[in-house]
Coordinates of C-alpha atoms in Angstrom, one line a residue:
X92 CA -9.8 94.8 109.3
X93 CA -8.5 96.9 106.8
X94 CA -6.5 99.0 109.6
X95 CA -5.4 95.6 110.6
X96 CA -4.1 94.9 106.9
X97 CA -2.2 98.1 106.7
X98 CA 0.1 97.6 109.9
X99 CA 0.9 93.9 109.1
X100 CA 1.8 95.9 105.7
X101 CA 4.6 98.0 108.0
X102 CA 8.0 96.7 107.5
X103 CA 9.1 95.6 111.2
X104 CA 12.0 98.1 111.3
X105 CA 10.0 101.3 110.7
X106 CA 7.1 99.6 113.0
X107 CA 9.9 99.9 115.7
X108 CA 10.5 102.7 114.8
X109 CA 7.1 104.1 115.4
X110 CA 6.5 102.3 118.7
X111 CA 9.7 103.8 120.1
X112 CA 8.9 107.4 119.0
X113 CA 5.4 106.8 120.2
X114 CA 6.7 105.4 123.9
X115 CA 9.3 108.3 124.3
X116 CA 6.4 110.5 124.0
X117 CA 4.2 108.6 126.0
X118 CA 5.3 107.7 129.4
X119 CA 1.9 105.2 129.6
X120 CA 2.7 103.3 126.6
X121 CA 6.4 103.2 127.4
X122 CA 5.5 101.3 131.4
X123 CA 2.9 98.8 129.5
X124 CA 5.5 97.6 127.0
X125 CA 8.6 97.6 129.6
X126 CA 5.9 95.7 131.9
X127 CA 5.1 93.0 129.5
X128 CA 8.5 92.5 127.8
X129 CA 11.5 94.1 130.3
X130 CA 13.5 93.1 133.5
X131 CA 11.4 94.8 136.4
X132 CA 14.0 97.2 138.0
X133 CA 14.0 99.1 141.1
X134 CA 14.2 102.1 138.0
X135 CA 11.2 100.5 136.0
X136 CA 8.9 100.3 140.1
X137 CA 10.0 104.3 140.4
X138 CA 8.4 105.2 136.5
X139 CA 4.8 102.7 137.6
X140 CA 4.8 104.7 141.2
X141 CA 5.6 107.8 139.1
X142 CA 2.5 107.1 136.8
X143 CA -0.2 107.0 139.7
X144 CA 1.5 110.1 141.3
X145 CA 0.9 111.6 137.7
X146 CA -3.1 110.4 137.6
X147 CA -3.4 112.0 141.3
X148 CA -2.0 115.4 139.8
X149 CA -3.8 115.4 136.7
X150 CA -7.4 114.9 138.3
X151 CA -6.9 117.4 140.9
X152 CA -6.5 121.0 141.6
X153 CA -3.6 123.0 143.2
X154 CA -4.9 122.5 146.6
X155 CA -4.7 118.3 146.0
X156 CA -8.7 118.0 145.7
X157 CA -10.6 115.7 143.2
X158 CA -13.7 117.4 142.8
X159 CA -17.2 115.3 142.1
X160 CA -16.8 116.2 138.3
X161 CA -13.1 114.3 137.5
X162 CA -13.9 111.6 141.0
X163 CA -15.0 109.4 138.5
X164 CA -12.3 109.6 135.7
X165 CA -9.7 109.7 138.4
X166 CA -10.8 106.5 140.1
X167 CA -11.3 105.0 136.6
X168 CA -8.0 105.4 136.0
X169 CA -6.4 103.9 139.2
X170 CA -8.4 101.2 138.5
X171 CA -7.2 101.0 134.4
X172 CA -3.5 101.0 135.9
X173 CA -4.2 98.5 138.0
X174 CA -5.6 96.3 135.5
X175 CA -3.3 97.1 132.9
X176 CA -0.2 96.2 135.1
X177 CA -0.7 94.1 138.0
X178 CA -2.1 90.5 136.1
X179 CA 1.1 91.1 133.9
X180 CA 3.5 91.4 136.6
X181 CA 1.8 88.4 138.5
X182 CA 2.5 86.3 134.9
X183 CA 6.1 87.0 135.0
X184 CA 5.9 86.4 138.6
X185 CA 6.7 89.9 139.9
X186 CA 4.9 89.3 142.8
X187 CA 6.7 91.8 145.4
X188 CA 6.4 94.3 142.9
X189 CA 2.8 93.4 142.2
X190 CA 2.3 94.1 145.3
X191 CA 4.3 97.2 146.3
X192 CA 2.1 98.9 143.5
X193 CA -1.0 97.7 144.6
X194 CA 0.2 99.4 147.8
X195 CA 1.2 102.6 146.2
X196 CA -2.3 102.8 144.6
X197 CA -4.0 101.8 147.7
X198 CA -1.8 104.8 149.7
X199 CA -3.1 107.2 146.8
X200 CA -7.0 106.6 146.9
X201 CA -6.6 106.5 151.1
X202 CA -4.8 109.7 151.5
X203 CA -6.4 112.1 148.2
X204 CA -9.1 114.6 149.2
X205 CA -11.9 113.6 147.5
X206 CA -15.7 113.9 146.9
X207 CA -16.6 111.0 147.2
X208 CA -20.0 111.0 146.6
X209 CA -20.6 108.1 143.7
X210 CA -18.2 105.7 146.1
X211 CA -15.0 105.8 144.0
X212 CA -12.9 105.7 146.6
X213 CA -14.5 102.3 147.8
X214 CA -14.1 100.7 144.5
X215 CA -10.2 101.3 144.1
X216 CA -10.1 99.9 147.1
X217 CA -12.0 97.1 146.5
X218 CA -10.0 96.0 143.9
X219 CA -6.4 96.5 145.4
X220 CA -8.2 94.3 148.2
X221 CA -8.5 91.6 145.2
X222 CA -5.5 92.1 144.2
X223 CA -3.8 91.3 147.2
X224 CA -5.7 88.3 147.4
X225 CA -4.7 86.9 144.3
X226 CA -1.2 87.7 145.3
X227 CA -0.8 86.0 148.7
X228 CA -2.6 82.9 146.5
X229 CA 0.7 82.8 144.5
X230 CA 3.2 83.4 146.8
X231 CA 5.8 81.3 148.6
X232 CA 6.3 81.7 152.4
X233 CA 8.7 83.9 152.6
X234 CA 6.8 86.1 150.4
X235 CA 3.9 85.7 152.6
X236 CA 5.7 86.2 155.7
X237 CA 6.9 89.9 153.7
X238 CA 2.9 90.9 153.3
X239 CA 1.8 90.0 156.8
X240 CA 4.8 92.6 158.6
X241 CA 3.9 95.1 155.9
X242 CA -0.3 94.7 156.7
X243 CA 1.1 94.0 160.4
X244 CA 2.8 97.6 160.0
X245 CA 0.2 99.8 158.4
X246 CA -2.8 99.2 160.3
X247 CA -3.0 102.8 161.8
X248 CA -1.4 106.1 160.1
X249 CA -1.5 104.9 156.8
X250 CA -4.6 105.6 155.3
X251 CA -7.7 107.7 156.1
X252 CA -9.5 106.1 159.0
X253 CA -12.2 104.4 157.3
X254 CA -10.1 102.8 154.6
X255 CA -7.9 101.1 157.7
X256 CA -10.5 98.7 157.8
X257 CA -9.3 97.1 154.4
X258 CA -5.7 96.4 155.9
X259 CA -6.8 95.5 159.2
X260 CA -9.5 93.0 157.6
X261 CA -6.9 91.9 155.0
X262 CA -4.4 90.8 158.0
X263 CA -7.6 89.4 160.3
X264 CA -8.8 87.2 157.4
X265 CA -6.4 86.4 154.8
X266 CA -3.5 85.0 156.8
X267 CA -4.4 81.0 157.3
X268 CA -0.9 79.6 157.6
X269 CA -0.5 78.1 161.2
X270 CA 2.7 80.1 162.3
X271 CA 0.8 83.2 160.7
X272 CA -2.0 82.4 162.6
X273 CA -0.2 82.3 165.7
X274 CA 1.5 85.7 165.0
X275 CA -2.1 87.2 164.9
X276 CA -2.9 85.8 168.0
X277 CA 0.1 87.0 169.7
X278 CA -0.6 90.9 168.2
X279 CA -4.3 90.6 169.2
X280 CA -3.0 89.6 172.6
X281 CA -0.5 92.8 172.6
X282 CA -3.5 94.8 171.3
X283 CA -5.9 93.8 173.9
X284 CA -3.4 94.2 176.6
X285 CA -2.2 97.8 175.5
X286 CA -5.9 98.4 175.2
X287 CA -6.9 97.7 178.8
X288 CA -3.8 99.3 180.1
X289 CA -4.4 102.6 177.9
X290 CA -7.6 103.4 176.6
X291 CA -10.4 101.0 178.2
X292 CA -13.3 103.3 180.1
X293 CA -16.2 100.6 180.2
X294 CA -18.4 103.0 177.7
X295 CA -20.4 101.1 175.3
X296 CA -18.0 102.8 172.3
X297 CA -15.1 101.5 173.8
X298 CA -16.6 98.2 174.3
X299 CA -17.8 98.1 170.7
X300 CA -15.2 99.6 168.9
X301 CA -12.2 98.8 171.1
X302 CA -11.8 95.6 173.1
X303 CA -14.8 93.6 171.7
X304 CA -13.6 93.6 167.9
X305 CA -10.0 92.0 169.3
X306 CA -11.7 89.6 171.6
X307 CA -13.8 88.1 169.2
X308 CA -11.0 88.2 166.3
X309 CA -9.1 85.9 168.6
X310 CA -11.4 83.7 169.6
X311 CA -12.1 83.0 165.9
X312 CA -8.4 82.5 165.7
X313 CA -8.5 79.8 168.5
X314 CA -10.7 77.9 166.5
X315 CA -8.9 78.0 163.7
X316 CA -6.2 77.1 165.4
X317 CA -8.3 74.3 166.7
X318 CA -8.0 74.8 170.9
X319 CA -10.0 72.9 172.7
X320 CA -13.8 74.0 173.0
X321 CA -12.4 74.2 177.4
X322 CA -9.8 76.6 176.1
X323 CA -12.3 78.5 174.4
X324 CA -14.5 78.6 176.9
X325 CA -12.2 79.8 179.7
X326 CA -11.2 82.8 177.7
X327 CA -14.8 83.5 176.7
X328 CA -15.3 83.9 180.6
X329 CA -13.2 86.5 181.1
X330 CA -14.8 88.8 179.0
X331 CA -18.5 88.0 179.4
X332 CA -19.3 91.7 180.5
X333 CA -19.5 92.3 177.2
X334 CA -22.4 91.3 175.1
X335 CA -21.6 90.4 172.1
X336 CA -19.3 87.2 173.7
X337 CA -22.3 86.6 175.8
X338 CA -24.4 86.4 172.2
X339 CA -21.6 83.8 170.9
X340 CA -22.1 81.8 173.7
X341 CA -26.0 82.1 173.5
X342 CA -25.1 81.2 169.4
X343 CA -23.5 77.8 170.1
X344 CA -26.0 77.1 172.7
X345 CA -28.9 77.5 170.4
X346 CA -27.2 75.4 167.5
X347 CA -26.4 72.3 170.1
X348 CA -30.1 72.6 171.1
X349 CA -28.9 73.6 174.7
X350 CA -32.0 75.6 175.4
X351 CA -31.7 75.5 179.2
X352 CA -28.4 76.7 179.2
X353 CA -29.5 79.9 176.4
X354 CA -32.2 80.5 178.6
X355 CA -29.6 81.2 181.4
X356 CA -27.4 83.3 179.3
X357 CA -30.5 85.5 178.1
X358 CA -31.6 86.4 181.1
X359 CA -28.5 87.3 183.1
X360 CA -28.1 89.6 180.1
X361 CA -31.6 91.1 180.8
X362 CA -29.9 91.9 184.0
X363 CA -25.9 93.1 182.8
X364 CA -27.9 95.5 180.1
X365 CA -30.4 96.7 181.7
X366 CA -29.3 100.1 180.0
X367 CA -29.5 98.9 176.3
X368 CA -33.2 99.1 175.8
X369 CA -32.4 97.7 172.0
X370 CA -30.2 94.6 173.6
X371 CA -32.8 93.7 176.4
X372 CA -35.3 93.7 173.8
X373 CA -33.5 91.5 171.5
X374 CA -32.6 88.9 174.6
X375 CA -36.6 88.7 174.8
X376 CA -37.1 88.4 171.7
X377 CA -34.9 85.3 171.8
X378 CA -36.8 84.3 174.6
X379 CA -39.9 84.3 173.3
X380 CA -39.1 81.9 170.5
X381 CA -37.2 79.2 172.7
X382 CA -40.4 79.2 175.1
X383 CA -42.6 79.2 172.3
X384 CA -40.7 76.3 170.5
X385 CA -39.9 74.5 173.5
X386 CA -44.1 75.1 174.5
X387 CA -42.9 76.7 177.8
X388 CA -46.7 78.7 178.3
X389 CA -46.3 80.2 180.9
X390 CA -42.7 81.5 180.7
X391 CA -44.0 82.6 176.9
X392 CA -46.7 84.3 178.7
X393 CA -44.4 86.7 180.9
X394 CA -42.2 87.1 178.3
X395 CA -44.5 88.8 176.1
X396 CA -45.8 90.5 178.3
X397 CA -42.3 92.3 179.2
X398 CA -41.7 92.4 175.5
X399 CA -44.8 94.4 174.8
X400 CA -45.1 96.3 178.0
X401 CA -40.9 97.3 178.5
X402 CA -39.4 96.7 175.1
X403 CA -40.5 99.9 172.5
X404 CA -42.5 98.1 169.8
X405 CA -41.7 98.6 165.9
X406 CA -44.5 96.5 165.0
X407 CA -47.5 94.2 165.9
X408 CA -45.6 91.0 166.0
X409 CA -45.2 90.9 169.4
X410 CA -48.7 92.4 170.1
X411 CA -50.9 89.9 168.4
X412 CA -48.9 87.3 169.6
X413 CA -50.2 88.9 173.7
X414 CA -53.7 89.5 172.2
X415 CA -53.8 85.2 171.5
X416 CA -53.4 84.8 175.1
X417 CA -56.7 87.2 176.3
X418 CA -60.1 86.6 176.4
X419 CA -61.8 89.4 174.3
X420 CA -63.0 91.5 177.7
X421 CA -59.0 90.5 178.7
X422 CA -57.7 91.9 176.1
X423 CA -59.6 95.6 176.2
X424 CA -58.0 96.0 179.3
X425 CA -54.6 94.7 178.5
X426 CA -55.0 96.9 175.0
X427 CA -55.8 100.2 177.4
X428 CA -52.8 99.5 179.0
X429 CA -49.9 99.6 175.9
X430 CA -51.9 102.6 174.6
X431 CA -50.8 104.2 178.0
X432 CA -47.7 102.7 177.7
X433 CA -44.7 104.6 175.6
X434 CA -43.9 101.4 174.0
X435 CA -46.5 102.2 171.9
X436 CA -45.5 105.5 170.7
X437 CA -44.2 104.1 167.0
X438 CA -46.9 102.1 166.3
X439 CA -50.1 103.8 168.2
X440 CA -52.0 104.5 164.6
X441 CA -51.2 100.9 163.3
X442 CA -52.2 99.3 166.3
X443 CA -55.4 101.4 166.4
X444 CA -56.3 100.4 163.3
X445 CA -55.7 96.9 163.7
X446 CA -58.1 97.3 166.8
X447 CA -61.0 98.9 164.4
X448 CA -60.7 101.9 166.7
X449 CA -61.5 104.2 163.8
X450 CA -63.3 107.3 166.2
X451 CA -59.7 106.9 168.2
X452 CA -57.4 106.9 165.7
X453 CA -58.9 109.9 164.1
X454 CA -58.5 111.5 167.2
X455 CA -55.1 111.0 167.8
X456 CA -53.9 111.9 164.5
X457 CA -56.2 114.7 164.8
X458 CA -54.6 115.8 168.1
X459 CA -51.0 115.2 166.0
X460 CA -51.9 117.7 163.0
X461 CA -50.3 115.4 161.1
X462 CA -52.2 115.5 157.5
X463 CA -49.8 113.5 156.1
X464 CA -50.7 110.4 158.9
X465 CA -54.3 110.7 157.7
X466 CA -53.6 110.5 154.2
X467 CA -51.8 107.4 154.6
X468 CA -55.1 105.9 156.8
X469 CA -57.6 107.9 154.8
X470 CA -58.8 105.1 152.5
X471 CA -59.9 102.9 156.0
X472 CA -61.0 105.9 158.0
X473 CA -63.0 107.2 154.8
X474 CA -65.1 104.1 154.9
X475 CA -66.4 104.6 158.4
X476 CA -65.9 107.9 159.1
X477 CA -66.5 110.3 156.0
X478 CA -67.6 113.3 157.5
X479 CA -64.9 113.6 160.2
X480 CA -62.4 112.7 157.5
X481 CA -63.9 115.5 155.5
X482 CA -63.8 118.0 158.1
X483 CA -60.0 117.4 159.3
X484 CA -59.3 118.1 155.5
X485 CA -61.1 121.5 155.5
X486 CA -59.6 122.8 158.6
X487 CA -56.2 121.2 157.1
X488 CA -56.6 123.9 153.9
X489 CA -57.9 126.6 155.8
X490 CA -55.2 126.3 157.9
X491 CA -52.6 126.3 155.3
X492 CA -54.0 128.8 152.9
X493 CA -53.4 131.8 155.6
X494 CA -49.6 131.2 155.5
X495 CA -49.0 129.8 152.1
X496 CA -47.2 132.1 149.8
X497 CA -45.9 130.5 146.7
X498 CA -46.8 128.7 144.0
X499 CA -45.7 125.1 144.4
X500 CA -47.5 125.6 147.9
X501 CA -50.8 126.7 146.4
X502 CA -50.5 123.7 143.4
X503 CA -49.9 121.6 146.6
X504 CA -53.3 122.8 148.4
X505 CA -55.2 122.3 145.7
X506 CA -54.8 118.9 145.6
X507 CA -56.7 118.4 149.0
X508 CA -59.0 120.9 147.6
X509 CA -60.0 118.7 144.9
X510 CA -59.5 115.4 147.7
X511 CA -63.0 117.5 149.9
X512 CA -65.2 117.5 146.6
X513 CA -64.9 113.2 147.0
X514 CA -66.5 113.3 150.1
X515 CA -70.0 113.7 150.9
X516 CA -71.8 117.5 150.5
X517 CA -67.4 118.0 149.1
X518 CA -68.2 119.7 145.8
X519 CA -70.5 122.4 147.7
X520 CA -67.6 123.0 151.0
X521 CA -64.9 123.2 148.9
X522 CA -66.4 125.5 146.0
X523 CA -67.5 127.7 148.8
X524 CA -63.7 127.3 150.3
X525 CA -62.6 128.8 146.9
X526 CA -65.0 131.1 146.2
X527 CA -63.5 133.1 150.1
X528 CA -60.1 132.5 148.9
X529 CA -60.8 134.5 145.4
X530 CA -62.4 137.3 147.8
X531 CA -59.8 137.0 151.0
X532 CA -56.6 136.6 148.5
X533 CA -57.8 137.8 145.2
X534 CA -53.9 140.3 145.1
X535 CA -52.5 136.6 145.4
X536 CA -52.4 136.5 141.2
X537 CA -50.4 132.4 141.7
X538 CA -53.0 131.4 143.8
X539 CA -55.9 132.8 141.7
X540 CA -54.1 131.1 138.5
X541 CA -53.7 127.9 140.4
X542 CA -57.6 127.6 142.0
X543 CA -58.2 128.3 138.1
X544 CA -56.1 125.3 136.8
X545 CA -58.5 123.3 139.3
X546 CA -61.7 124.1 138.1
X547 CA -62.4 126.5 140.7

């Protein structure tokens, strides 16, 4: 307050005076005030471009690189000069030249070399991505029209390849005026043309990352655009080879409660992707809940059982779901089965234990070596089989202590050490387990320290 005091105390002429000596010095201060309170010239544009040129050459070295320890500071400061200049250009309705520095900022971040490992990068993007936003919300059409060629003009080339994603999505999604529309439609049409001219092999990357993204960007387009569900249709059918159209028909299906007609869908694209184990086991997954819902037992029944015995299984969903279905002599053999099956292979110790087959799931994670798997089921297998548990832990630190050779090692076999001593006849095993180690490794002064630490 007192600071406060002492300026309104300034006579205006010297404060001037100081705010002009102050700005010629500080090419920062001098952009803020000629934001806020100037004509915006072509001159005034070139000083604001200037200034995030200068914030790209002060956070970097010779070579152009922004290493991890100014990232933050430099993206901070993109950010500030956003924020400091953009809302007061938008309030003297500056709009183009909001915009053409949003652009210049945007063309900085997408084309410095940068670590990038706190996500800087993403959040200057972010907020020029805002910023455009709240721009096309002000402008008239002609100034829209302007920002759809530009977006329209720098999807490729512009920026580094993962930060073309923000124009492309900006042009895709932003744009809802119907002759804007209609100009997106017509490029997606050019893109998907030039596309299966040029570059279209029938991989499942092209597919993905190529036609399918246009194809379904334009049939969102139709609907905004509000073509006839017939229209939509028909063009839909000429690109059902690929699966994600074929899941936007299955989609509407489901939501209009046309189950026959899903049912169709999903299983002619059991059929077209045979070679996607993850799609065919989504389709009967979808399966499995319409004939479930719809009380369709026997069709259920099947579908399960290709589910658990052809689809690999990431957990027992699917399984107790078969197991319902079996008598309890049934089921053993059915169970047999999946545990010869490799659709078992991520879940065989869960499933084991879910089955109380404690002898067998020892076993297998005994035939693994995988002491970390029995640590995680040691609590269950402890209960019913103490001894065996006991046993896999002593060969485990046997094992280990010939080819352990540092300390953090040793610390680390300790630890199951002191894990024997809680199981039965344990205190007298794994003393006598120490007491060889002080004679076998007694020039192993860490290891003697650490077995000392333990109360060995």
């Amino acid at each position: 307050m007192q600071q406060k005091g002492i300026i309104a105390g300034i006579p205006i002429d010297e404060l001037q005076e100081i705010v002009f000596s102050q700005a010629f010095s500080d090419d920062f201060l001098y952009n803020k005030i000629m934001t806020k309170y100037a004509p915006i010239t072509p001159q005034h544009m070139i000083r604001l471009k200037q200034q995030v040129h200068d914030i790209g050459y002060r956070y970097s070295d010779r070579g152009g690189f922004v290493d991890y320890y100014r990232a933050t500071d430099y993206t901070d400061a993109l950010n500030s000069l956003l924020d400091e200049n953009i809302p007061l250009l938008l309030e003297r309705n500056y709009r183009m030249e909001a915009f053409e520095l949003v652009n210049c900022v945007f063309y900085e971040i997408g084309n410095r070399d940068i670590d990038d490992s706190d996500g800087g990068t993403s959040f200057v993007a972010d907020n020029c991505y805002e910023y455009w936003q709240t721009i096309l919300q002000e402008c008239d059409d002609k100034e829209k029209e302007t920002m759809f060629q530009w977006f329209q003009h720098h999807q490729e080339n512009y920026v580094v390849d993962y930060l073309e994603d923000y124009v492309s999505d900006f042009l895709l999604n932003e744009f809802h005026d119907e002759e804007l529309l209609r100009k997106k439609l017509h490029m997606l049409d050019e893109k998907i043309s030039k596309f299966q001219k040029e570059n279209y092999s029938g991989d499942s990357y092209s597919a993905h990352y190529g036609m399918v993204s246009n194809i379904t960007a334009r049939i969102h387009l139709m609907e905004e655009l509000n073509y006839s569900e017939q229209e939509i249709r028909e063009y839909r059918q000429k690109y059902r080879n690929f699966s994600e159209i074929r899941k936007m028909e299955i989609r509407e299906y489901l939501s209009e409660r046309k189950y026959e007609e899903a049912i169709a869908v999903l299983k002619e694209s059991k059929i077209l992707d045979a070679d996607k184990a993850g799609l065919t086991a989504e389709y009967s997954q979808q399966l499995i809940q319409i004939y479930e819902k719809r009380n369709m037992q026997k069709e259920y029944a099947q579908e399960l059982q290709y589910q658990v015995f052809e689809c690999m299984q990431h957990d027992l969903e699917y399984i107790v779901k078969l197991k319902k279905l079996y008598s309890e002599t049934e089921w053993e053999k059915q169970r047999e089965r999946f545990l010869q099956s490799k659709t078992s292979s991520w879940i065989r110790y869960k499933f084991l234990m879910e089955e109380e087959l404690f002898e067998r799931l020892l076993r297998e994670i005994q035939k693994n070596q995988s002491v970390y798997v029995l640590d995680q089921y040691e609590t269950v297998l402890k209960k019913h089989l103490p001894d065996e548990v006991r046993d896999t832990y002593v060969q485990y630190v046997k094992k280990e202590s010939t080819r352990t050779a540092d300390r953090k090692s040793y610390k680390y076999l300790m630890a199951y050490l002191k894990k024997i001593t809680r199981y039965p006849n344990g205190k007298k095993i794994a003393q006598d387990i120490a007491e060889g180690w002080k004679q076998d490794y007694k020039r192993r002064p860490a290891m003697m320290d650490e077995l000392r630490k333990a109360g060995f």
